[in-house]
XYZ file of C-alpha atoms in Angstrom:
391
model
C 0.000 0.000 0.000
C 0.932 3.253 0.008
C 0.224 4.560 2.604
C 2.502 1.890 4.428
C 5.232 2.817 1.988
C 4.650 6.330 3.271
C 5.250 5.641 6.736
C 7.914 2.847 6.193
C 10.350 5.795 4.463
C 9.551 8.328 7.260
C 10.753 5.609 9.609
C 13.934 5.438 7.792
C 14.516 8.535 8.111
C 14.551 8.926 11.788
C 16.912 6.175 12.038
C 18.776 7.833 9.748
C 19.169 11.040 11.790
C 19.477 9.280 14.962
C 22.618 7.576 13.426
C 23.930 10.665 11.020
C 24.120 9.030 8.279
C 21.843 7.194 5.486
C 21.615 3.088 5.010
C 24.566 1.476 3.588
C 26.423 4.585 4.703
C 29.625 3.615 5.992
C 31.918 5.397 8.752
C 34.327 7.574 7.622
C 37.361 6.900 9.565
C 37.583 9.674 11.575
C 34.073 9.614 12.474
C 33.813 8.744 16.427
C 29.593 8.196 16.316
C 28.921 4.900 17.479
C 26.311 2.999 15.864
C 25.236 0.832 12.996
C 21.672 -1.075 11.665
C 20.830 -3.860 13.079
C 18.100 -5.714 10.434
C 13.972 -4.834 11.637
C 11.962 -5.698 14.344
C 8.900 -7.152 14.133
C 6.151 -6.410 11.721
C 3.477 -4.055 13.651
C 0.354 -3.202 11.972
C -1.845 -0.310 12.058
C -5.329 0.077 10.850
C -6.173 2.956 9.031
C -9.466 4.258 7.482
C -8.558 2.574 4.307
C -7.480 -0.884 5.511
C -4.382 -2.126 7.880
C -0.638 -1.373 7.160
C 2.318 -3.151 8.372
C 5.601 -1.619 8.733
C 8.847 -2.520 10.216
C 10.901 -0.453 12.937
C 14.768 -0.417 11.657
C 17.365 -1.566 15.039
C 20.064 -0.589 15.567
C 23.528 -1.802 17.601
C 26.104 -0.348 19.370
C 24.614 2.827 20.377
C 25.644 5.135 23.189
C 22.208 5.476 23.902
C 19.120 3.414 23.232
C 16.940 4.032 19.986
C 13.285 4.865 20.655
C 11.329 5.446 17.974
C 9.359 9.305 18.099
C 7.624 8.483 15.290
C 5.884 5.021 15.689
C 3.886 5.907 18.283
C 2.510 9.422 16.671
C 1.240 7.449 13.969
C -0.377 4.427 16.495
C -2.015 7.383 18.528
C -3.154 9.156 15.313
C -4.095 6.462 12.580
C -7.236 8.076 11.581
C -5.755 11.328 10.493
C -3.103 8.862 8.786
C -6.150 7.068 7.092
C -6.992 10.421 5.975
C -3.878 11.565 4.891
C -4.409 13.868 1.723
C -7.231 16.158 3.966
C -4.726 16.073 6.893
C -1.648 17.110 5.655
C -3.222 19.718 2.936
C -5.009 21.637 5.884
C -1.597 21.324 8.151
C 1.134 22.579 5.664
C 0.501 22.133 1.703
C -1.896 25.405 1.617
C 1.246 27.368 2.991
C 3.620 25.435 0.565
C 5.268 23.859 3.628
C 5.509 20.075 3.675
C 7.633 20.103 7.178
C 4.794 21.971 8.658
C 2.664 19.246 6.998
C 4.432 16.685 8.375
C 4.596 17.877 11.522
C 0.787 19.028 11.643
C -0.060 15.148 10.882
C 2.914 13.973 13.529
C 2.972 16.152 16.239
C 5.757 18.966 16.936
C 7.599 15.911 18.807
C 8.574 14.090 15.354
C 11.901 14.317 14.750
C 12.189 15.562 11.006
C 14.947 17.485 10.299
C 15.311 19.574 6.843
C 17.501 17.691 5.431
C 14.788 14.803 6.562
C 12.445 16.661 4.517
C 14.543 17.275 1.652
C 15.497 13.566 1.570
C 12.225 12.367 1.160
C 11.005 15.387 -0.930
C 13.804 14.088 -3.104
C 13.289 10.422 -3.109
C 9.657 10.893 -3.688
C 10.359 12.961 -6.944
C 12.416 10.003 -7.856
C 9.174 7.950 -7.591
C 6.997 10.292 -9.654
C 9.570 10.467 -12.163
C 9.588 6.770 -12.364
C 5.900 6.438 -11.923
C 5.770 8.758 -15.496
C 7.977 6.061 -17.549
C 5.841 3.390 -16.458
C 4.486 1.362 -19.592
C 0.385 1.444 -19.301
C -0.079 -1.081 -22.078
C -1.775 -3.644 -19.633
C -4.501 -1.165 -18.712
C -7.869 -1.794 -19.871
C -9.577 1.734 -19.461
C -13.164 1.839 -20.084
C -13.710 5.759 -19.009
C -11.355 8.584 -18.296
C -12.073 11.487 -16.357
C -10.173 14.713 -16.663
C -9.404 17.889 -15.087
C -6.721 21.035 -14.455
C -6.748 21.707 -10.834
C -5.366 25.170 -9.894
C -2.056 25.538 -8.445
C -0.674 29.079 -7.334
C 2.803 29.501 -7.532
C 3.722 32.178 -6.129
C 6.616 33.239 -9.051
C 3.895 31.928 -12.013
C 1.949 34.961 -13.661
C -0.087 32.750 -15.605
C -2.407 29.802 -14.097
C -0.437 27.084 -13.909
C -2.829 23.486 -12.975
C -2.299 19.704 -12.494
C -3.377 18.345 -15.004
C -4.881 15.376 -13.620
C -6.735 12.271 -15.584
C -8.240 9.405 -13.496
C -8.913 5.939 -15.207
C -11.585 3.429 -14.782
C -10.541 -0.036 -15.644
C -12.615 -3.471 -16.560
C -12.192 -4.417 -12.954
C -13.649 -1.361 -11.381
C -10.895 -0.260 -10.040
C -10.187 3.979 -10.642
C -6.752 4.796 -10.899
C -4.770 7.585 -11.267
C -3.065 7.910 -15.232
C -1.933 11.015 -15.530
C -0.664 13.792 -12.962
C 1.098 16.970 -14.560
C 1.768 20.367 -14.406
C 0.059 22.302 -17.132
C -2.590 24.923 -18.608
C -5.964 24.157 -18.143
C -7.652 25.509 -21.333
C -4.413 24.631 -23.462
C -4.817 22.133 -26.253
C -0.774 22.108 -26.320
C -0.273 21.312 -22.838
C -3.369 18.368 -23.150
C -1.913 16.780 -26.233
C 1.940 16.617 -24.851
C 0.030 14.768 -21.807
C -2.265 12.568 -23.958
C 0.632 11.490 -26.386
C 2.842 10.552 -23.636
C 0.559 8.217 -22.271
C -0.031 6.600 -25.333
C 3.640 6.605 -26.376
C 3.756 4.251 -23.014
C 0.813 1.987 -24.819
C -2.345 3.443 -23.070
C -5.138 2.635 -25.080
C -7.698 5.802 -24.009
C -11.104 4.653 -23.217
C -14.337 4.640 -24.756
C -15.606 7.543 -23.217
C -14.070 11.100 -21.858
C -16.183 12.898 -18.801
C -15.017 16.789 -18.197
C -15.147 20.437 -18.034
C -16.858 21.947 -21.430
C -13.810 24.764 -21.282
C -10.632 22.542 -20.909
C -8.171 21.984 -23.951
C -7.971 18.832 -23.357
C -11.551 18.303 -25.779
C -9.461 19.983 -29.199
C -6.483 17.490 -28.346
C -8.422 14.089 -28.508
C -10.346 15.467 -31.397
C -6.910 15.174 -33.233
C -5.195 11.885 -30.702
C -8.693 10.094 -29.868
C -11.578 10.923 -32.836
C -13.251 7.774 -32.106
C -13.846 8.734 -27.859
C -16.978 9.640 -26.556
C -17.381 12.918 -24.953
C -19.876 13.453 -22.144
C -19.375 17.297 -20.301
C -19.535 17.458 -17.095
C -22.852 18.562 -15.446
C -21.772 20.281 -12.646
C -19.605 22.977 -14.471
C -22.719 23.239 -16.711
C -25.160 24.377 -14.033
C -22.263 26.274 -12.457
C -21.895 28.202 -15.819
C -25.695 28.700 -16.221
C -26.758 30.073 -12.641
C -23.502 32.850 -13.429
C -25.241 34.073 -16.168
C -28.460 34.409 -14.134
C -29.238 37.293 -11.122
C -28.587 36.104 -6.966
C -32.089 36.698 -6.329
C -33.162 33.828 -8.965
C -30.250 31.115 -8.776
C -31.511 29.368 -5.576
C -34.840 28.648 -7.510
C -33.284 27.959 -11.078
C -31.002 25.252 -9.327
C -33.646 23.081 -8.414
C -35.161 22.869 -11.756
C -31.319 22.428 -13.068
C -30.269 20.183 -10.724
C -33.393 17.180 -11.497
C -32.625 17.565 -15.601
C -29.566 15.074 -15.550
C -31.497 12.742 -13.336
C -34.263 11.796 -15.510
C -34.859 8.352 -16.243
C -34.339 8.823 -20.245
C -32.796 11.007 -22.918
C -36.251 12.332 -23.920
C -37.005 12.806 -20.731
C -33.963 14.496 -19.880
C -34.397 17.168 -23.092
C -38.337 17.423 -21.942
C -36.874 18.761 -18.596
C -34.204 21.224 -20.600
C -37.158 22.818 -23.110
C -39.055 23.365 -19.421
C -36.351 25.391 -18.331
C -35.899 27.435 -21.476
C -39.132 27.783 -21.902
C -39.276 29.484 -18.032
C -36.141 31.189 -18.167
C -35.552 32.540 -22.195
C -36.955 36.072 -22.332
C -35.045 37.490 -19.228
C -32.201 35.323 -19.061
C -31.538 33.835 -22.994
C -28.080 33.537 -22.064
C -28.074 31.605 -19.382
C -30.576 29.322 -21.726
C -27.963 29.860 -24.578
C -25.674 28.397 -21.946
C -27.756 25.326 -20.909
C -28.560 24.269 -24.658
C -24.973 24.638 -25.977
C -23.210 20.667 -26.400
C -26.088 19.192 -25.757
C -25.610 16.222 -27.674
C -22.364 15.879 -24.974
C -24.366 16.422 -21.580
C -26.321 13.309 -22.497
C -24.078 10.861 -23.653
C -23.882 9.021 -20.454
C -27.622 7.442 -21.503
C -25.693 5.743 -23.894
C -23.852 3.712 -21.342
C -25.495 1.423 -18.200
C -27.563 2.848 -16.209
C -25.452 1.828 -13.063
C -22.718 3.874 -14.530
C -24.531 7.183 -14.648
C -23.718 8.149 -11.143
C -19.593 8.456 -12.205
C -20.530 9.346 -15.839
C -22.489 12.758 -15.299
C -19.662 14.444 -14.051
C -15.737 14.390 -12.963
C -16.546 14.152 -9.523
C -13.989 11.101 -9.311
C -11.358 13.400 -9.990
C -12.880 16.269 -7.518
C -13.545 13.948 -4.956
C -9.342 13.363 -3.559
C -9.188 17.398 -3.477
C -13.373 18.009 -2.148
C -11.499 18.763 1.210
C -8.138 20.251 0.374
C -9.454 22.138 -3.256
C -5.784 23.442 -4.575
C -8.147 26.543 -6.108
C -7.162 28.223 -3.186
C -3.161 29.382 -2.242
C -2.294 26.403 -2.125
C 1.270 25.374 -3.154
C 1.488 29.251 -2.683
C 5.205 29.158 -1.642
C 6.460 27.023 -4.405
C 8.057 29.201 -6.834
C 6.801 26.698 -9.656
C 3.858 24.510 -9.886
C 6.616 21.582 -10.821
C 7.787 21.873 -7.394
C 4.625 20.758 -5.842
C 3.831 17.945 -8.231
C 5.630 15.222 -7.216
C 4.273 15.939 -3.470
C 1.146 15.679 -4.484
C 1.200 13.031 -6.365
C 2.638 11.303 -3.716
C -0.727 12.145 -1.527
C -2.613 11.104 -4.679
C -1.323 8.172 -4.723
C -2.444 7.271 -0.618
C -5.912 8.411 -1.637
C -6.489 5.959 -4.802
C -5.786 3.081 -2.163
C -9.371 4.164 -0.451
C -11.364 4.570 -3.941
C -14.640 2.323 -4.632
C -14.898 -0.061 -6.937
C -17.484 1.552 -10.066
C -21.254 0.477 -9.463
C -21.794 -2.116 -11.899
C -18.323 -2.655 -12.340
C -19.654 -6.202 -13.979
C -20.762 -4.518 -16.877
C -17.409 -2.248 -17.571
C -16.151 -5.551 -19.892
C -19.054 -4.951 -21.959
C -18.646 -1.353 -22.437
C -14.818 -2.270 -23.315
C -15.433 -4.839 -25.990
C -17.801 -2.178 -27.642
C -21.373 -2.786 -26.688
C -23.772 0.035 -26.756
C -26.843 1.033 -24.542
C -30.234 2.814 -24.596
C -31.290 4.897 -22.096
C -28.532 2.502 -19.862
C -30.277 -0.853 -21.064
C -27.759 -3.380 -23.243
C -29.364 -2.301 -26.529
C -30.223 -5.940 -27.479
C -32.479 -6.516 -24.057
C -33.651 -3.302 -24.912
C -35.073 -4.824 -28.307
C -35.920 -7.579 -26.759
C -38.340 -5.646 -24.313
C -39.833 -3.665 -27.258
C -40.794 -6.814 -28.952
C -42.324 -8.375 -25.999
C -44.293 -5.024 -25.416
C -45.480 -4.835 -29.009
C-alpha cells in the first residue's frame, strides 16, 4: 500500500538522523559516532481508514544510547488522520507550501524531522513520480477517463499554472490515477503533450471522456482520440448557467437544473431542458444559450449502463481526492513553480487511490470495453428484446 510505503520511508529517516548518516552509509574513519543497523523488528500493523498497514521499525547496535522510535507511536495514537492523509496534511502545511509543517501538523511537533529529513524524502519521492511517469500502461484496460486542471498558485507563475490530472476506470472497477502533470488548463498544447505521452507508453484511451466543457484537453483528442466519446460534465454546466443568471433567482433555477440530468431517459432528460428554457428565455436567454450549448455531450452518459450514470455525469472522481483540500485556493502558494509541488502531491494522490470504490456495476465495464452500446442505460439488445415483448 501506500500509505505503508509512506510511513515505512519516514521511519527510515529517523533512524537515519538518529545515526547521522543514510543506510549502507559507511563510517568515515575519523568519524567517532557509534552505531550501525541492526536488520527490523517485528512487523506491527496499524489500521487505518482505508485498511491495515504493516511496517517494520529499523534496530540498531552499538549505540551510546538506546533508539526509541518518536515516530511510531505518533502514527499508532493518530491512525485516523493517517487514514486520511491527503485532507490532513493539505489543511496542516501544503496550503502554505510547507511540507515540514505538513508533516509535523499530521505527527505532532515531537517528530523528529529534520530539513535535510524533509529534503530527503522530498527528493526520493520525486524520484518515484519520475519513475511512476515512464511506467508502460499497455496492460490497462480503461473503459472511461475522467479529466481535469486543478489550480495551483505559484507564487513566481503569472499565468495559471494546474495539475493536469486524468483518473482511469478499468474493466475491474478499479479507478486509478493515469496522468498527474503540471500544465494549462484551457491549453490544447499542454493536453496533447500529456495525452501522447501516455499513449507513447501503450495506453489505449477509453471509450468515453467525462469533463469540463472549457478545458483543452476536448481539441487534443479530437486530433489523438476521434473515435472517444465525450460526455461534459454537469456540474460545471449548471455552475456556468446560474452565473449568467441574477442572486435573487439562482436558488430557484437550481432546483429545476439540478433534477434535468437525473431523468430516467434522454427524452425525458431534453423534456426537462425545453421546461427550463421555456421558463427562463426572455429574461435570461443567455443563461438558456448556456444550458442548450453541447447538448448532444451532456447526455451521452444514456448511452452507457444505467449503473454507470452516477460516475458518468460528471468528474466528480477526480474532484472527490481534493473536495477537502481544493488546490483553487493558495495552495502550493510558496512554491516558486507549480513543478515543485507535483511530485508531493502526487505522492498524496497516490495514498488516496488506495481508499477509492470499486465503479457500481463494475460487472458490466467488460461490456462497455469490448464495444457494446446502450439505450437509455439498457444493453441495446435486451432493450429490443423488451420492445418486442411489449409490441
Amino acid at each position: 500500500m501506500k500509505a505503508q510505503q509512506f510511513i515505512q520511508d519516514i521511519l527510515e529517516e529517523e533512524i537515519n538522523e538518529f545515526l547521522c548518516r543514510g543506510k549502507s552509509e559507511r563510517i568515515k574513519g575519523i568519524d567517532t559516532r557509534r552505531g550501525y543497523r541492526n536488520g527490523y523488528g517485528s512487523p506491527r500493523k496499524f489500521a487505518l481508514m482505508n485498511g491495515t498497514v504493516t511496517v517494520s521499525r529499523p534496530r540498531v547496535r552499538a549505540t551510546d544510547e538506546r533508539f526509541e522510535s518518536k515516530v511510531l507511536p505518533l502514527f499508532k495514537r493518530r491512525s485516523k488522520e493517517v487514514g486520511e492523509m491527503l485532507p490532513e496534511l493539505y489543511l496542516h502545511g501544503l496550503s502554505k507550501g510547507d511540507f515540514e509543517l505538513a508533516l509535523r501538523g499530521l505527527l505532532g511537533d515531537g517528530a523528529p524531522l529534520s530539513a535535510s529529513s524533509i529534503e530527503r524524502l522530498k527528493a526520493k519521492w520525486q524520484d518515484e513520480y519520475d519513475e511512476w511517469k515512464k511506467q508502460d500502461m499497455s496492460s490497462l484496460k480503461v473503459v472511461y477517463q475522467w479529466a481535469d486542471g486543478i489550480y495551483v498558485k505559484a507564487g513566481l507563475e503569472k499565468d495559471k499554472a494546474a495539475l493536469l490530472i486524468i483518473i482511469g476506470a478499468l474493466t475491474n472497477g478499479k479507478k486509478v490515477f493515469l496522468a498527474c502533470e503540471s500544465g494549462y488548463r484551457e491549453s490544447k498544447e499542454s493536453w496533447s503533450a500529456l495525452l501522447r505521452d501516455l499513449t507513447a507508453r501503450g495506453l489505449k484511451l477509453g471509450r468515453l471522456t467525462i469533463a469540463d466543457g472549457h478545458l483543452g484537453i476536448w481539441s487534443a483528442l479530437g486530433e489523438l482520440h476521434p473515435a472517444g466519446e465525450e460526455q461534459r460534465c454537469w456540474n460545471h454546466k449548471i455552475r456556468n448557467v446560474l452565473d449568467a443568471m441574477p442572486k435573487r433567482i439562482r436558488a430557484g433555477a437550481s432546483g429545476y437544473l439540478t433534477k434535468i440530468p437525473y431523468a430516467d431517459t434522454k427524452a425525458e432528460c431534453q423534456r426537462g431542458r425545453d421546461a427550463f428554457v421555456n421558463r427562463y428565455k426572455k429574461d435570461f436567454p443567455k443563461a438558456t444559450e448556456t444550458l442548450t450549448r453541447d447538448w448532444d455531450r451532456m447526455v451521452i452518459f444514456y448511452s452507457f449502463p444505467k449503473e454507470h450514470w452516477a460516475h458518468l455525469r460528471t468528474t466528480n472522481v477526480v474532484e472527490s481526492p481534493f473536495s477537502i483540500v481544493r488546490l483553487r485556493t493558495d495552495a502550493a502558494k510558496r512554491f516558486k513553480k507549480v513543478q515543485s509541488a507535483t511530485a508531493m502531491i502526487w505522492k498524496l494522490l497516490q495514498v488516496a487511490e488506495k481508499s477509492f470504490r470499486l465503479l457500481k456495476g463494475f460487472w458490466l465495464l467488460s461490456d462497455v470495453y469490448e464495444g457494446e452500446w446502450f439505450d437509455d442505460g439498457i444493453l441495446a439488445q435486451e432493450q429490443r428484446t423488451l420492445e418486442r415483448m411489449a409490441a
